[in-house]
Short mmCIF file of C-alpha atoms in Angstrom, two decimals:
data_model
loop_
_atom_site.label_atom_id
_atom_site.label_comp_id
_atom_site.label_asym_id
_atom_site.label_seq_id
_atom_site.Cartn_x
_atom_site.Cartn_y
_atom_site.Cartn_z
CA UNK Z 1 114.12 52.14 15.48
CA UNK Z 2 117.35 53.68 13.77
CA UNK Z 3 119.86 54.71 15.99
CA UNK Z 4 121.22 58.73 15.53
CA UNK Z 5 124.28 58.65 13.56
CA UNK Z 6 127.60 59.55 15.35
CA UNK Z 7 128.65 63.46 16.16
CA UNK Z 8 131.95 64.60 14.32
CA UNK Z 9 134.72 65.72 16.67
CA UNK Z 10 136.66 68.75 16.24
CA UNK Z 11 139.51 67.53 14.90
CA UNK Z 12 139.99 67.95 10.97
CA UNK Z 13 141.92 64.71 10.75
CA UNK Z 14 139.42 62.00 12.39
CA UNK Z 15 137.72 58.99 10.81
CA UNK Z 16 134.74 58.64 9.52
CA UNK Z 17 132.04 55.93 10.52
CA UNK Z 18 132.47 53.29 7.70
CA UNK Z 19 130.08 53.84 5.13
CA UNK Z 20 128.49 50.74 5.46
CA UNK Z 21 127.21 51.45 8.64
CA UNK Z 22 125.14 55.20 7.19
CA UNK Z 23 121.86 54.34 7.82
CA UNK Z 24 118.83 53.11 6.05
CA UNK Z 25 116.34 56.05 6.60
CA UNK Z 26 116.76 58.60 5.94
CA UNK Z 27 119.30 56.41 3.38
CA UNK Z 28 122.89 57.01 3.74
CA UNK Z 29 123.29 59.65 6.24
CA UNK Z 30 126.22 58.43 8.05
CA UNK Z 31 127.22 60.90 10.52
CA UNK Z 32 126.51 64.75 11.84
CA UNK Z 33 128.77 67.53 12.59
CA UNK Z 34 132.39 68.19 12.01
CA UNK Z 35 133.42 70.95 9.88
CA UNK Z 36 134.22 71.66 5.79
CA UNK Z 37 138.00 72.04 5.80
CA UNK Z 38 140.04 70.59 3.24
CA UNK Z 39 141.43 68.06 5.23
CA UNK Z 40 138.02 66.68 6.16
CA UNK Z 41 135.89 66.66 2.83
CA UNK Z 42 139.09 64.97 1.24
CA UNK Z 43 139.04 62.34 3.70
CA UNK Z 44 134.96 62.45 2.91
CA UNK Z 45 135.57 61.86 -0.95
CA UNK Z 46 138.52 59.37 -0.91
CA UNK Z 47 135.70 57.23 1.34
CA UNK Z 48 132.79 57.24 -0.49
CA UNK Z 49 130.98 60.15 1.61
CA UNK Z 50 130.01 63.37 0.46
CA UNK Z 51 128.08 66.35 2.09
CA UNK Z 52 124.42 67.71 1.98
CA UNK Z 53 122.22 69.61 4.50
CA UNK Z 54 120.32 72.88 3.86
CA UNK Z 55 120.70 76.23 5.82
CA UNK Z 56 119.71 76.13 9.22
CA UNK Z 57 120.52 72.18 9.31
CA UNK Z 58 123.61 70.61 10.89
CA UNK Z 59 126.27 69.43 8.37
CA UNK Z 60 125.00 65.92 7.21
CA UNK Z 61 127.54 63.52 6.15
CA UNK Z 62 126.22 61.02 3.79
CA UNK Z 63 127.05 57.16 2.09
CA UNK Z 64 123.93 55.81 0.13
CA UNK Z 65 123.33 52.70 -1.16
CA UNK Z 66 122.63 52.09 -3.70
CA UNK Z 67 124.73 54.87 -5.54
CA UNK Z 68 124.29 56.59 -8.72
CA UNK Z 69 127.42 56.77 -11.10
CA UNK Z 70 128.30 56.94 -14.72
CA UNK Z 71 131.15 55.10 -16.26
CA UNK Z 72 133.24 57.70 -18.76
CA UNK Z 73 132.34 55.29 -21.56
CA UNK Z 74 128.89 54.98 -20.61
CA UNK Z 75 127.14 58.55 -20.93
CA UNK Z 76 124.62 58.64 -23.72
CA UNK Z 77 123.30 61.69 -25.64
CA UNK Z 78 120.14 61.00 -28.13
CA UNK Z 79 120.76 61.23 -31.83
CA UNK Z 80 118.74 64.47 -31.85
CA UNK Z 81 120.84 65.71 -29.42
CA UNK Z 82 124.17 64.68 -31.40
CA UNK Z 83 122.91 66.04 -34.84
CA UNK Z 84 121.88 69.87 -32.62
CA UNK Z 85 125.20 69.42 -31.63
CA UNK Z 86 127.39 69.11 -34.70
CA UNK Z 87 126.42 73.07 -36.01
CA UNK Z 88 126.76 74.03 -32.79
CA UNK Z 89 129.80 77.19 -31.93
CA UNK Z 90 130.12 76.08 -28.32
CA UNK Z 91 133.25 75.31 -26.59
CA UNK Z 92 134.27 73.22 -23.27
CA UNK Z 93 137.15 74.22 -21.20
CA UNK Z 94 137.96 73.62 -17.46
CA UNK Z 95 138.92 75.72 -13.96
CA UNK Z 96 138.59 79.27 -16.37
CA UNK Z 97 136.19 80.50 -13.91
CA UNK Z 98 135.20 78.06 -10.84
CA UNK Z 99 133.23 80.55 -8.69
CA UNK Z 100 130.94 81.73 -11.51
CA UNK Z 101 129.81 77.95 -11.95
CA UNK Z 102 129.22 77.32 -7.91
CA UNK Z 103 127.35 80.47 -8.10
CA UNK Z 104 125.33 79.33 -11.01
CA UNK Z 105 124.73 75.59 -9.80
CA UNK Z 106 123.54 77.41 -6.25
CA UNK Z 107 120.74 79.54 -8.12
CA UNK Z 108 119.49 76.84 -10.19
CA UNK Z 109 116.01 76.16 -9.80
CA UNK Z 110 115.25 72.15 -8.68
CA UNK Z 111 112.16 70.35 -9.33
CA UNK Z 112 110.54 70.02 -5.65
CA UNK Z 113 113.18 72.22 -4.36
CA UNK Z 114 113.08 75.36 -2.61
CA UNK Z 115 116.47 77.53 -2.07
CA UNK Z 116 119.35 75.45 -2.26
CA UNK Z 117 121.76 73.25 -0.42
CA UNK Z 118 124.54 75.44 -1.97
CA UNK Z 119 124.99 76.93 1.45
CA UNK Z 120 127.76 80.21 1.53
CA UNK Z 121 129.28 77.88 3.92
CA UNK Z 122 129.78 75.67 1.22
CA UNK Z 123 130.72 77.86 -1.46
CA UNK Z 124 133.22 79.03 0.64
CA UNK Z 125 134.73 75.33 1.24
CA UNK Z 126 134.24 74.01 -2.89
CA UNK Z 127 136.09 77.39 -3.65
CA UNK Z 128 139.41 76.52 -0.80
CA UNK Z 129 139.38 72.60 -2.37
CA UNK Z 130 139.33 74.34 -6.07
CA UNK Z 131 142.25 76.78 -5.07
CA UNK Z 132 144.14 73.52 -3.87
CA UNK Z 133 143.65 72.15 -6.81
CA UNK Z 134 141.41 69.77 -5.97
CA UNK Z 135 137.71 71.02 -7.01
CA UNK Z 136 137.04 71.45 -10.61
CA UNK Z 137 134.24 73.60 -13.22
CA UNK Z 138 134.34 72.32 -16.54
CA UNK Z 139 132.54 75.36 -18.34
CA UNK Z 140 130.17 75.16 -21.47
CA UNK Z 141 130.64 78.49 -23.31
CA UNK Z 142 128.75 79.60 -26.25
CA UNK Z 143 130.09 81.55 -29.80
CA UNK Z 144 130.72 85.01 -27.48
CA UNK Z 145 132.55 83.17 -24.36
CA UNK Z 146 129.19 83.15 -22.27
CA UNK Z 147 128.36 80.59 -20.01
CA UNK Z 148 125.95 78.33 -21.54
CA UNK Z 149 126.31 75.25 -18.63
CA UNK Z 150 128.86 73.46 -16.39
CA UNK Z 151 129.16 71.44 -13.68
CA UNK Z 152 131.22 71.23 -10.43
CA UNK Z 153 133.27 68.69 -8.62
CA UNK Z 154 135.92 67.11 -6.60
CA UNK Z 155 139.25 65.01 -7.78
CA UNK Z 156 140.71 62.27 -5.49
CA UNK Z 157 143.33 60.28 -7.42
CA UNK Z 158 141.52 59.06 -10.46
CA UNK Z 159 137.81 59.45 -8.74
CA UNK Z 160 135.58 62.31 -10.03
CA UNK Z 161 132.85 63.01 -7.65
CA UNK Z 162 130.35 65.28 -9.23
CA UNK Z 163 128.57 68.28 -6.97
CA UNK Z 164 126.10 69.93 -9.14
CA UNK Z 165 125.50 70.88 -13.12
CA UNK Z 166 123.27 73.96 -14.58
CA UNK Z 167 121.92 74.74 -17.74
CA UNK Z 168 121.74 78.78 -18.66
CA UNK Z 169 121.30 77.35 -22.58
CA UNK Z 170 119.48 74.43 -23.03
CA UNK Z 171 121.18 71.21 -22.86
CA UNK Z 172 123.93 72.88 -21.48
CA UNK Z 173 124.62 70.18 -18.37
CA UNK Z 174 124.53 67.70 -20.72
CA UNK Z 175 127.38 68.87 -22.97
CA UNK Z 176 129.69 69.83 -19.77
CA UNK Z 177 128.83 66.05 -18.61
CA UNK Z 178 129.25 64.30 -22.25
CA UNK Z 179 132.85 66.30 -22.28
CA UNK Z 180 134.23 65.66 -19.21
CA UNK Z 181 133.50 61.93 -19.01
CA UNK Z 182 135.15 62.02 -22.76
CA UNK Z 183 138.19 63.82 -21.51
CA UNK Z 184 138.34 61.90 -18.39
CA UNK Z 185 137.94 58.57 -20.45
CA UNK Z 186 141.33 59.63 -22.21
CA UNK Z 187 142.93 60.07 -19.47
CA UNK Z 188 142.17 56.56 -17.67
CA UNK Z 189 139.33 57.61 -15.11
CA UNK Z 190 136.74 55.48 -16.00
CA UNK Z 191 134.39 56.54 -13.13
CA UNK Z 192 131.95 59.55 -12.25
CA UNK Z 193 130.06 60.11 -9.35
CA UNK Z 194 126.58 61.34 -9.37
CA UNK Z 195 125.26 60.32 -6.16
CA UNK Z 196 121.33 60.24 -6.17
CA UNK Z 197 119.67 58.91 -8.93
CA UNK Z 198 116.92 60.85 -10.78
CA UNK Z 199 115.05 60.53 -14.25
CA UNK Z 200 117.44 62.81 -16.24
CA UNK Z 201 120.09 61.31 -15.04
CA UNK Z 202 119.50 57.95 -15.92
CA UNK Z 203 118.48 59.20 -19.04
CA UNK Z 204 121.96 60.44 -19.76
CA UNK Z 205 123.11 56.80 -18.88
CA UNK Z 206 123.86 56.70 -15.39
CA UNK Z 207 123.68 53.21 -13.03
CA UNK Z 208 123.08 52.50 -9.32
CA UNK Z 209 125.43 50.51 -8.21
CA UNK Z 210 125.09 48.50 -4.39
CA UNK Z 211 127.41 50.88 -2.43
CA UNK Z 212 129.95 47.64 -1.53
CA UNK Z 213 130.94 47.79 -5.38
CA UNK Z 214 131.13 51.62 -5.58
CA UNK Z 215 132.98 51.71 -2.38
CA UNK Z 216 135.60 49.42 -3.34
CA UNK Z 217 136.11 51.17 -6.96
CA UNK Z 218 136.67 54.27 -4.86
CA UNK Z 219 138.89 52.93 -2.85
CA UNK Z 220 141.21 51.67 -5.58
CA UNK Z 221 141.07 54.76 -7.52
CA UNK Z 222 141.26 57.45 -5.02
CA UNK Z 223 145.01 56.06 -3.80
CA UNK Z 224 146.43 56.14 -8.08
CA UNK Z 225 147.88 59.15 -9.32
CA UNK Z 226 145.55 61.76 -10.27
CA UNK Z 227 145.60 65.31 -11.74
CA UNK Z 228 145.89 67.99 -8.98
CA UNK Z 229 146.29 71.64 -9.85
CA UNK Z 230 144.47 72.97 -12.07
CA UNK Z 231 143.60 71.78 -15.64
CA UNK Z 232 142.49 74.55 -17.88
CA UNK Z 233 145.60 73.56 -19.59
CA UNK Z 234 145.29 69.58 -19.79
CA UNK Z 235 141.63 69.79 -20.48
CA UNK Z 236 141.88 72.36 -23.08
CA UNK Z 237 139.67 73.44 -25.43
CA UNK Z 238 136.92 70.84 -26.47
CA UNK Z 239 134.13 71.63 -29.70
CA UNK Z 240 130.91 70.71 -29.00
CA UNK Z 241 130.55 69.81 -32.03
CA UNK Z 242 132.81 67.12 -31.83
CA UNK Z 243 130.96 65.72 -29.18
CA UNK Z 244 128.23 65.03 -31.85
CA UNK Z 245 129.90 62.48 -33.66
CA UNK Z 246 128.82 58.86 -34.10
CA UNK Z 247 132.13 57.34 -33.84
CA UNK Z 248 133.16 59.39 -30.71
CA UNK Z 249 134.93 63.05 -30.53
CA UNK Z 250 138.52 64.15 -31.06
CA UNK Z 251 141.46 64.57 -28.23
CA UNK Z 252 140.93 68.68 -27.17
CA UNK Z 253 143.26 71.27 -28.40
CA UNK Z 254 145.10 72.50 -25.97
CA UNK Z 255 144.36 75.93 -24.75
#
């Protein structure tokens, strides 16, 4: 029988359980408790351990193994996809409107799910790290400035840990994905975290990796300089349709 993973203390500042030790069912919840602070999730991130637990639940810290990630250079779009994408009027740009995209990502409708794990609690925290500079929305917009997709997540040195992506248009996630890991591929971040695998994901090119190997990539990237603040102005403005070339898109304008 699995042992109950350990309670969180008060304190902002403490240690984690190594992630090794998260357990095996359910897989990779590691610990229970604690709080959402800055300080804390930070730590959470820069150690391979994220949180997820629905209303109602305890906060759920969690390590799994294996763990889902795309390399910058690795995510795929179909040529369909790429030729819809060449006519198409959308732009990408980052941090222009960060609660709009937690909002969207939390009313999402999930295969299987119901509600969402998008707790206010947890608005509330993604929206303190984003104000730090250390949560990011890169933000799919269509011809009239509209939201057509995005995604969430959090920076720790050169370590992008993805949250959560919608579509409002479709294929909307998968342009807001496509451009960041081509922006952060320029700027020498060659990782992105995506958790849990699922179909769609792994259609866009994602890999598990054992969680030994994705813990010690973390590790080394999370201590190298990153890019805190925020980066409407270094990600700039990025055509979609520029993401629909063979030979790989062009460095964004700046805004």
């Amino acid at each position: 029988m699995e042992l109950l993973p350990p309670l969180l203390g008060n304190d902002p500042e403490s240690p984690f359980p190594p992630a090794e030790s998260a357990l095996r069912e359910p897989d990779g919840l590691l610990a229970i408790g604690g709080d959402l602070s800055a300080t804390r999730l930070l730590n959470a991130y820069a150690n391979g351990i994220f949180p997820w637990y629905s209303e109602g639940q305890p906060l759920l810290w969690w390590s799994p193994d294996p763990r889902t990630v795309f390399a910058t250079d690795g995510v795929r779009l179909s040529s369909r996809f790429r030729r819809r994408l060449r006519g198409c009027d959308w732009t990408v740009v980052a941090d222009h409107d960060f609660d709009a995209v937690l909002l969207a990502c939390a009313r999402a409708p999930r295969a299987g799910q119901h509600g969402t794990w998008i707790t206010d609690a947890m608005r509330a925290a993604y929206c303190r790290l984003h104000r730090l500079g250390h949560a990011h929305s890169i933000e799919v917009r269509d011809g009239e400035g509209r939201l057509a997709g995005g995604l969430y997540g959090v920076a720790v040195g050169r370590m992008f840990f993805g949250e959560s992506m919608f579509s409002a248009r479709s294929g909307g996630s998968k342009v807001a994905l496509a451009a960041l890991a081509h922006v952060l591929r320029g700027w020498d971040w060659p990782l992105i975290d995506a958790q849990v695998e699922n179909p769609h994901l792994v259609s866009l090119g994602a890999a598990s990796w054992p969680r030994a190997r994705f813990l010690a990539e973390v590790r080394r990237l999370a201590v190298l300089p990153g890019r805190p603040g925020s980066w409407t102005d270094a990600f700039g403005r990025l055509p979609v349709a520029a993401l629909g070339g063979v030979s790989g898109a062009p460095q964004p304008r700046p805004a």
